[in-house]
CSV table of C-alpha atoms in Angstrom, one decimal:
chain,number,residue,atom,x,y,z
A,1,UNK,CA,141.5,91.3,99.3
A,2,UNK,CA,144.1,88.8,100.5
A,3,UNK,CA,143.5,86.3,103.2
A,4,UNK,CA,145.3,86.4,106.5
A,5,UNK,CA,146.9,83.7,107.3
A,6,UNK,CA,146.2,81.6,110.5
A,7,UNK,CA,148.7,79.9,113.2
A,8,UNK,CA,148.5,76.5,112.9
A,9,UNK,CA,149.6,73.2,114.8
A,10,UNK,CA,149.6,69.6,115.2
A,11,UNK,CA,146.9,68.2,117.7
A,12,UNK,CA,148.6,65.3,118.8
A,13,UNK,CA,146.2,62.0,119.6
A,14,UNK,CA,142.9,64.0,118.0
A,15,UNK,CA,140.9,63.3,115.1
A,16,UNK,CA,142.0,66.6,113.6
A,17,UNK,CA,145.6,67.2,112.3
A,18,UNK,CA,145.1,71.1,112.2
A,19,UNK,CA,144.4,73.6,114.4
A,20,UNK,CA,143.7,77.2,113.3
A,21,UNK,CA,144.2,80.4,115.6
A,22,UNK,CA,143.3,83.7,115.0
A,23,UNK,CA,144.0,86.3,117.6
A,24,UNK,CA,142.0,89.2,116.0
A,25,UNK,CA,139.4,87.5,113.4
A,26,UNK,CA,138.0,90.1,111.5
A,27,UNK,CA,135.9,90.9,108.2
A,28,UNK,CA,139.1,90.2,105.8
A,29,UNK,CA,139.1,86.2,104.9
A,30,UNK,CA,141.6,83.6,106.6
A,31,UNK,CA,141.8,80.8,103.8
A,32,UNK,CA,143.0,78.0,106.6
A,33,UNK,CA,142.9,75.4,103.6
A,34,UNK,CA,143.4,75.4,99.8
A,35,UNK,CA,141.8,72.3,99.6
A,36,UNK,CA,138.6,70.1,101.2
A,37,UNK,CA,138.9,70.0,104.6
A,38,UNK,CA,136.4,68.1,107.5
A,39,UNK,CA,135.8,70.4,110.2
A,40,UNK,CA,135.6,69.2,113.7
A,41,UNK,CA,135.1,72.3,115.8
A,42,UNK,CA,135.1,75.9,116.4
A,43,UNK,CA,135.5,78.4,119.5
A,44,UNK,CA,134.6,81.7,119.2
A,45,UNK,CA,135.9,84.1,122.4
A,46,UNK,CA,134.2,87.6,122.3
A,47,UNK,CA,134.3,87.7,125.5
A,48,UNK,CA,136.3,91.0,125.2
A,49,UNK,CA,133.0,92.4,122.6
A,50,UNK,CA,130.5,94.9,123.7
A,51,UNK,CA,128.2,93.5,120.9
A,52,UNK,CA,128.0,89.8,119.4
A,53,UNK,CA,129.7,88.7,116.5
A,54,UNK,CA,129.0,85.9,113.7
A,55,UNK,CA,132.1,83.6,112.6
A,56,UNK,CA,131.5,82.5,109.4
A,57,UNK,CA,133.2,79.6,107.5
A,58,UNK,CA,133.2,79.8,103.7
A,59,UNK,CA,133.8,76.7,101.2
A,60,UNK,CA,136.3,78.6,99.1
A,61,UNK,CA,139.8,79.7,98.9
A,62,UNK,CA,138.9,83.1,98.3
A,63,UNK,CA,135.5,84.2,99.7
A,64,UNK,CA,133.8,87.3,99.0
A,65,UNK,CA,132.8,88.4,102.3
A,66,UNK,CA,129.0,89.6,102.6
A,67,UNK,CA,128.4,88.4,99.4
A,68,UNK,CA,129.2,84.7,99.4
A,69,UNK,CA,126.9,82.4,101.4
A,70,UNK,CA,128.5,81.1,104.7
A,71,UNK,CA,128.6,77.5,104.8
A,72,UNK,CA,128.8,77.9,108.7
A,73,UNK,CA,127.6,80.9,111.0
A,74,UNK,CA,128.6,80.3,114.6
A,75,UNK,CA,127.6,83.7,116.7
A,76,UNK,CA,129.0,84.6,119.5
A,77,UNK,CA,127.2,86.5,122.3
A,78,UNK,CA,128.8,89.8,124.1
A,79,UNK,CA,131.2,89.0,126.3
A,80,UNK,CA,130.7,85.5,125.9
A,81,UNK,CA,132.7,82.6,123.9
A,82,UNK,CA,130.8,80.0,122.2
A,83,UNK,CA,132.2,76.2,121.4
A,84,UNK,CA,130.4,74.1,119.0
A,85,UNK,CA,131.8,70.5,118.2
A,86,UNK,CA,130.5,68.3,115.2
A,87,UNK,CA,130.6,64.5,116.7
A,88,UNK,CA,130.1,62.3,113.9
A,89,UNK,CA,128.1,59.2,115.0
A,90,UNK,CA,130.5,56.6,115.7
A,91,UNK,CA,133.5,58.6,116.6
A,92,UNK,CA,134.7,58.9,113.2
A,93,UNK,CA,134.8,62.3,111.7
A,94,UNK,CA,133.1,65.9,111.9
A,95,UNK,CA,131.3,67.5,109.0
A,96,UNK,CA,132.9,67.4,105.5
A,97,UNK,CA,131.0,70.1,103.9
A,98,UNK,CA,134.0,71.5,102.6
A,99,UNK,CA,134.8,70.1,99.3
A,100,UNK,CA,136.9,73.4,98.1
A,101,UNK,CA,138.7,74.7,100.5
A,102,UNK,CA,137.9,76.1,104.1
A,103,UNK,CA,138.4,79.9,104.8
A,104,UNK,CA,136.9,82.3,107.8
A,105,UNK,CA,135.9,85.7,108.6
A,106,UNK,CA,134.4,87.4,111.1
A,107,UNK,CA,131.9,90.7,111.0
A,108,UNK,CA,128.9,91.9,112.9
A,109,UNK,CA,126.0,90.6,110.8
A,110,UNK,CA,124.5,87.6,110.9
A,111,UNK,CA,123.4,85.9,107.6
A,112,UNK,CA,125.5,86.7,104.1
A,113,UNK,CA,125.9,90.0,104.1
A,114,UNK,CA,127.8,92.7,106.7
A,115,UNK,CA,131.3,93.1,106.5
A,116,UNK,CA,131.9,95.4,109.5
A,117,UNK,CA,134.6,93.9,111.6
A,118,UNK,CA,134.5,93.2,115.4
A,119,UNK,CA,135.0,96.0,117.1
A,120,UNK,CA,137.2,94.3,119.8
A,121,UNK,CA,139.7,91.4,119.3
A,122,UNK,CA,138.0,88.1,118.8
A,123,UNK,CA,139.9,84.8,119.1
A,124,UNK,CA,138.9,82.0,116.7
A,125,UNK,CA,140.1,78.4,117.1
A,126,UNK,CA,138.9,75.9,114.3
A,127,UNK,CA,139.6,72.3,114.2
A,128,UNK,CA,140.0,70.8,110.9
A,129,UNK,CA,141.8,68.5,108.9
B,1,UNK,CA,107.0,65.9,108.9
B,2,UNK,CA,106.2,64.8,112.1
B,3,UNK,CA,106.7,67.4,115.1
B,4,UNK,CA,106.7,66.6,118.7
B,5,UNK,CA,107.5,69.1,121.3
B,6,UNK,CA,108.5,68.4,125.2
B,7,UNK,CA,106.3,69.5,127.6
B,8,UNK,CA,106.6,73.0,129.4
B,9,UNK,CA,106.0,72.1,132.8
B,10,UNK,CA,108.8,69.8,133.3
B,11,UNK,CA,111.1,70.7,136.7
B,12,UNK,CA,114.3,70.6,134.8
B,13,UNK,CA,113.6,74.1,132.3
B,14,UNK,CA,115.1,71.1,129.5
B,15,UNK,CA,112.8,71.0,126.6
B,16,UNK,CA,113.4,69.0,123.4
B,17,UNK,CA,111.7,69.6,119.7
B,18,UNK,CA,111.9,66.4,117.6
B,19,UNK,CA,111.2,67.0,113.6
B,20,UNK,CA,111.2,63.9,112.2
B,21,UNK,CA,112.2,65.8,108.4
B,22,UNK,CA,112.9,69.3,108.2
B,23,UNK,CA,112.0,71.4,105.4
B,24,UNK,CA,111.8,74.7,104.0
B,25,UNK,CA,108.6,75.5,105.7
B,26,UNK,CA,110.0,77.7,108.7
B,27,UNK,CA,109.2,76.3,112.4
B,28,UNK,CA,109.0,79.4,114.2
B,29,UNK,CA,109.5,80.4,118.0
B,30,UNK,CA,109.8,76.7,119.4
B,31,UNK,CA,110.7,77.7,122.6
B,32,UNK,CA,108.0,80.5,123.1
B,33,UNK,CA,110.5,82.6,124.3
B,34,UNK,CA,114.5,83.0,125.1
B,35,UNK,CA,116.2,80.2,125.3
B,36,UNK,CA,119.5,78.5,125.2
B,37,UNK,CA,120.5,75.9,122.6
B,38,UNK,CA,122.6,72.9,123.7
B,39,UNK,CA,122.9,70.5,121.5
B,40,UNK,CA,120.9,69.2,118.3
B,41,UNK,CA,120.8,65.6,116.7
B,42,UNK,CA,120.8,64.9,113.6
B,43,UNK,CA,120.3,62.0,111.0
B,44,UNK,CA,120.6,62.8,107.2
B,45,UNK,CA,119.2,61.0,104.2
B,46,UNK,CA,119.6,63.4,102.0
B,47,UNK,CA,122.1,62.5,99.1
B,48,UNK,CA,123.1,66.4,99.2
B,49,UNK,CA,124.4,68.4,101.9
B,50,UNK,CA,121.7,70.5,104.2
B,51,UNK,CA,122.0,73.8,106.1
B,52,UNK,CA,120.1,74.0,109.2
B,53,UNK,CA,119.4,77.5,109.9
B,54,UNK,CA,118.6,78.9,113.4
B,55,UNK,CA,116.5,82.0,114.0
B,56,UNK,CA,116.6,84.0,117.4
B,57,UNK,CA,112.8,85.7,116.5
B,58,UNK,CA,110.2,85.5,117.8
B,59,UNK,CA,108.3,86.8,113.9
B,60,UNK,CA,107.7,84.7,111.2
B,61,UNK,CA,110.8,84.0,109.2
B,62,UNK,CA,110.6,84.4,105.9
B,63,UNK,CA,112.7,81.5,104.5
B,64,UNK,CA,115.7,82.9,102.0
B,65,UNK,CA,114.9,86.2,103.2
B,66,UNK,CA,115.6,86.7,106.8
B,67,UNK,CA,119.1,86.5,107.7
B,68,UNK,CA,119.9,83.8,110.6
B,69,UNK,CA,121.6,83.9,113.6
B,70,UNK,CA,123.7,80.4,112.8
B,71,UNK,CA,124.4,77.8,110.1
B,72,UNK,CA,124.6,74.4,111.0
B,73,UNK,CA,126.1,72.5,108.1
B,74,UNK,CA,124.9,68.9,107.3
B,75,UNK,CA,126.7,66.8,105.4
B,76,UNK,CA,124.8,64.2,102.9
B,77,UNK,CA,123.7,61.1,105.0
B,78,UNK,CA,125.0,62.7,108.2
B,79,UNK,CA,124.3,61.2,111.1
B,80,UNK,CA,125.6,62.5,114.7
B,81,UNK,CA,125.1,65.4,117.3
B,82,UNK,CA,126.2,69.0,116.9
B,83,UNK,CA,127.3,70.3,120.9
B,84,UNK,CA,126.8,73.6,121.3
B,85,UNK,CA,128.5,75.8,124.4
B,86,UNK,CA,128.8,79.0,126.0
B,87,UNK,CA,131.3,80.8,128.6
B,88,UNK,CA,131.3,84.0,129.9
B,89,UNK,CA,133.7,86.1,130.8
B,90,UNK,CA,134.9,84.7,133.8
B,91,UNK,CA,135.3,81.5,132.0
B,92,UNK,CA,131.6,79.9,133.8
B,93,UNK,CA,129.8,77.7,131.4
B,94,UNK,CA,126.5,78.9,130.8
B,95,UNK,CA,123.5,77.2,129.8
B,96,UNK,CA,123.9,76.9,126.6
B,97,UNK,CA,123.8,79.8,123.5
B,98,UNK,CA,121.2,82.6,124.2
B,99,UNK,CA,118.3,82.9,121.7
B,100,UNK,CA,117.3,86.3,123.7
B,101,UNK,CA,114.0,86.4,121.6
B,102,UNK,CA,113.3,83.3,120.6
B,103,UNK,CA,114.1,79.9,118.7
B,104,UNK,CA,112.9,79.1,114.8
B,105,UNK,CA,115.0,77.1,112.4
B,106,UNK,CA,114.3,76.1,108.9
B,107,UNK,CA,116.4,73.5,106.1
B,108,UNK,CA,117.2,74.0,102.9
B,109,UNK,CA,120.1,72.8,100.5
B,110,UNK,CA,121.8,76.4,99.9
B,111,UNK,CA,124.5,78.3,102.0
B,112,UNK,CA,124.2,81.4,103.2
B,113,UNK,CA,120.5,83.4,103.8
B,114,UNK,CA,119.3,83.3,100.1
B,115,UNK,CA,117.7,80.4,98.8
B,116,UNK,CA,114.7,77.9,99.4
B,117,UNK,CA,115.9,74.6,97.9
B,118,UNK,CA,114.5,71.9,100.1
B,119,UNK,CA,116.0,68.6,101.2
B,120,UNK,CA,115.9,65.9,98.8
B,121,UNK,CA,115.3,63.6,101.3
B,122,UNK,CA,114.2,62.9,104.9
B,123,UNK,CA,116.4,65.3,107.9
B,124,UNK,CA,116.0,64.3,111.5
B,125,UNK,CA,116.9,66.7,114.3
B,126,UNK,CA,115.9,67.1,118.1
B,127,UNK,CA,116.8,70.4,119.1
B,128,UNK,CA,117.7,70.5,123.1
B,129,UNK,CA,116.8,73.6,124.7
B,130,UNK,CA,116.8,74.7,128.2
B,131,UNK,CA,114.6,77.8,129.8
């Protein structure tokens, strides 16, 4: 299945260069790089869910959703939006565990597998570069 | 590994768990009960990335098994603090993340749930909590 493709823009006077966006994240990939990417942080708003929701962050360009293993699994609570930043000591970078490429997806399971989207709209924000 | 745990009767609710290197032996329920994560620290050795993987159980996880609730991606000789948030509806800040159950975590060097490869090297973390 194709990945969605993400809004992106400039973050002018951050660490990051890119800024991904996704207004209704959901079980089918967003591949938000082709290449490695650093990532610096991630908000997840479920705040319009009735049940939580697990963003997870894949180091490929084309992940196989509930098969693949997530590099990253951020959940986010009903009704609730959750912000995690990486703060590499020193100022100088986020985590760079992305030597492929960096792609999303969002479902109701935690762990690998599940690939049943949200069942409200979700709003992801990931800071990268 | 080393493991040192806050006390429980401080006036604050603000606990902290200190494990000195992580492994894929499975630390379960630190908090003894719900809980909200705030921020962890963390100082890598390890030549190869590490995924710290958080649990909300209060049962024995059962390492490559037992899907977690979050992946925290560690980068090889990593050394900084992962800040973790949460806001409700209303846009309040909340304590931190919810662990409704409880708190367990465990290390190892593959993504995802499957797999039980453990660090090659020493992993710091402290873990703050709050009741």
């Amino acid at each position: 299945m194709a990945g969605t493709t993400l809004s992106t823009a400039t973050a002018t006077g951050a660490a990051f260069s890119s800024v991904g966006q996704n207004s209704a994240e959901n079980a089918t990939y967003a591949n938000l790089k082709a290449s490695s990417a650093t990532l610096y942080k991630i908000a997840v708003d479920n705040t319009a869910g009735a049940g939580a929701v697990y963003e997870k962050l894949y180091d490929s360009a084309t992940p196989t959703v509930g098969t693949d293993g997530p590099e990253v699994i951020i959940p986010a609570l009903a009704a609730q939006k959750t912000v995690v930043t990486f703060a590499k000591a020193g100022g100088s970078g986020g985590v760079a565990n992305f030597g492929t490429a960096l792609s999303a997806a969002c479902v109701q399971e935690k762990g690998t597998a599940g690939t049943t989207s949200p069942a409200a709209s979700v709003v992801t924000t990931i800071a990268y570069t | 590994m080393s493991i040192t745990n806050s006390g429980t009767d401080n006036p604050f609710g603000v606990r902290e768990h200190e494990n000195t290197s992580i492994s894929t032996t499975a630390i379960n329920n630190i908090s003894l009960g719900p809980t909200y994560l705030t921020s962890i620290d963390i100082s890598s050795a390890n030549a190869d990335p590490t995924f710290l993987k958080l649990y909300n159980t209060t049962s024995a996880v059962t390492v490559g098994t037992t899907a977690p609730d979050m992946i925290i991606p560690i980068p090889a000789s990593w050394v900084g603090t992962v800040h973790v948030e949460a806001y409700d509806s209303d846009g309040d800040k909340l304590k931190g993340l919810y662990f409704s159950n409880g708190l367990a975590y465990t290390a190892t060097e593959d993504a995802g749930t499957a797999g039980t490869t453990a660090p090659g090297s020493a992993v710091y973390v402290l873990i703050r909590h709050e009741d």
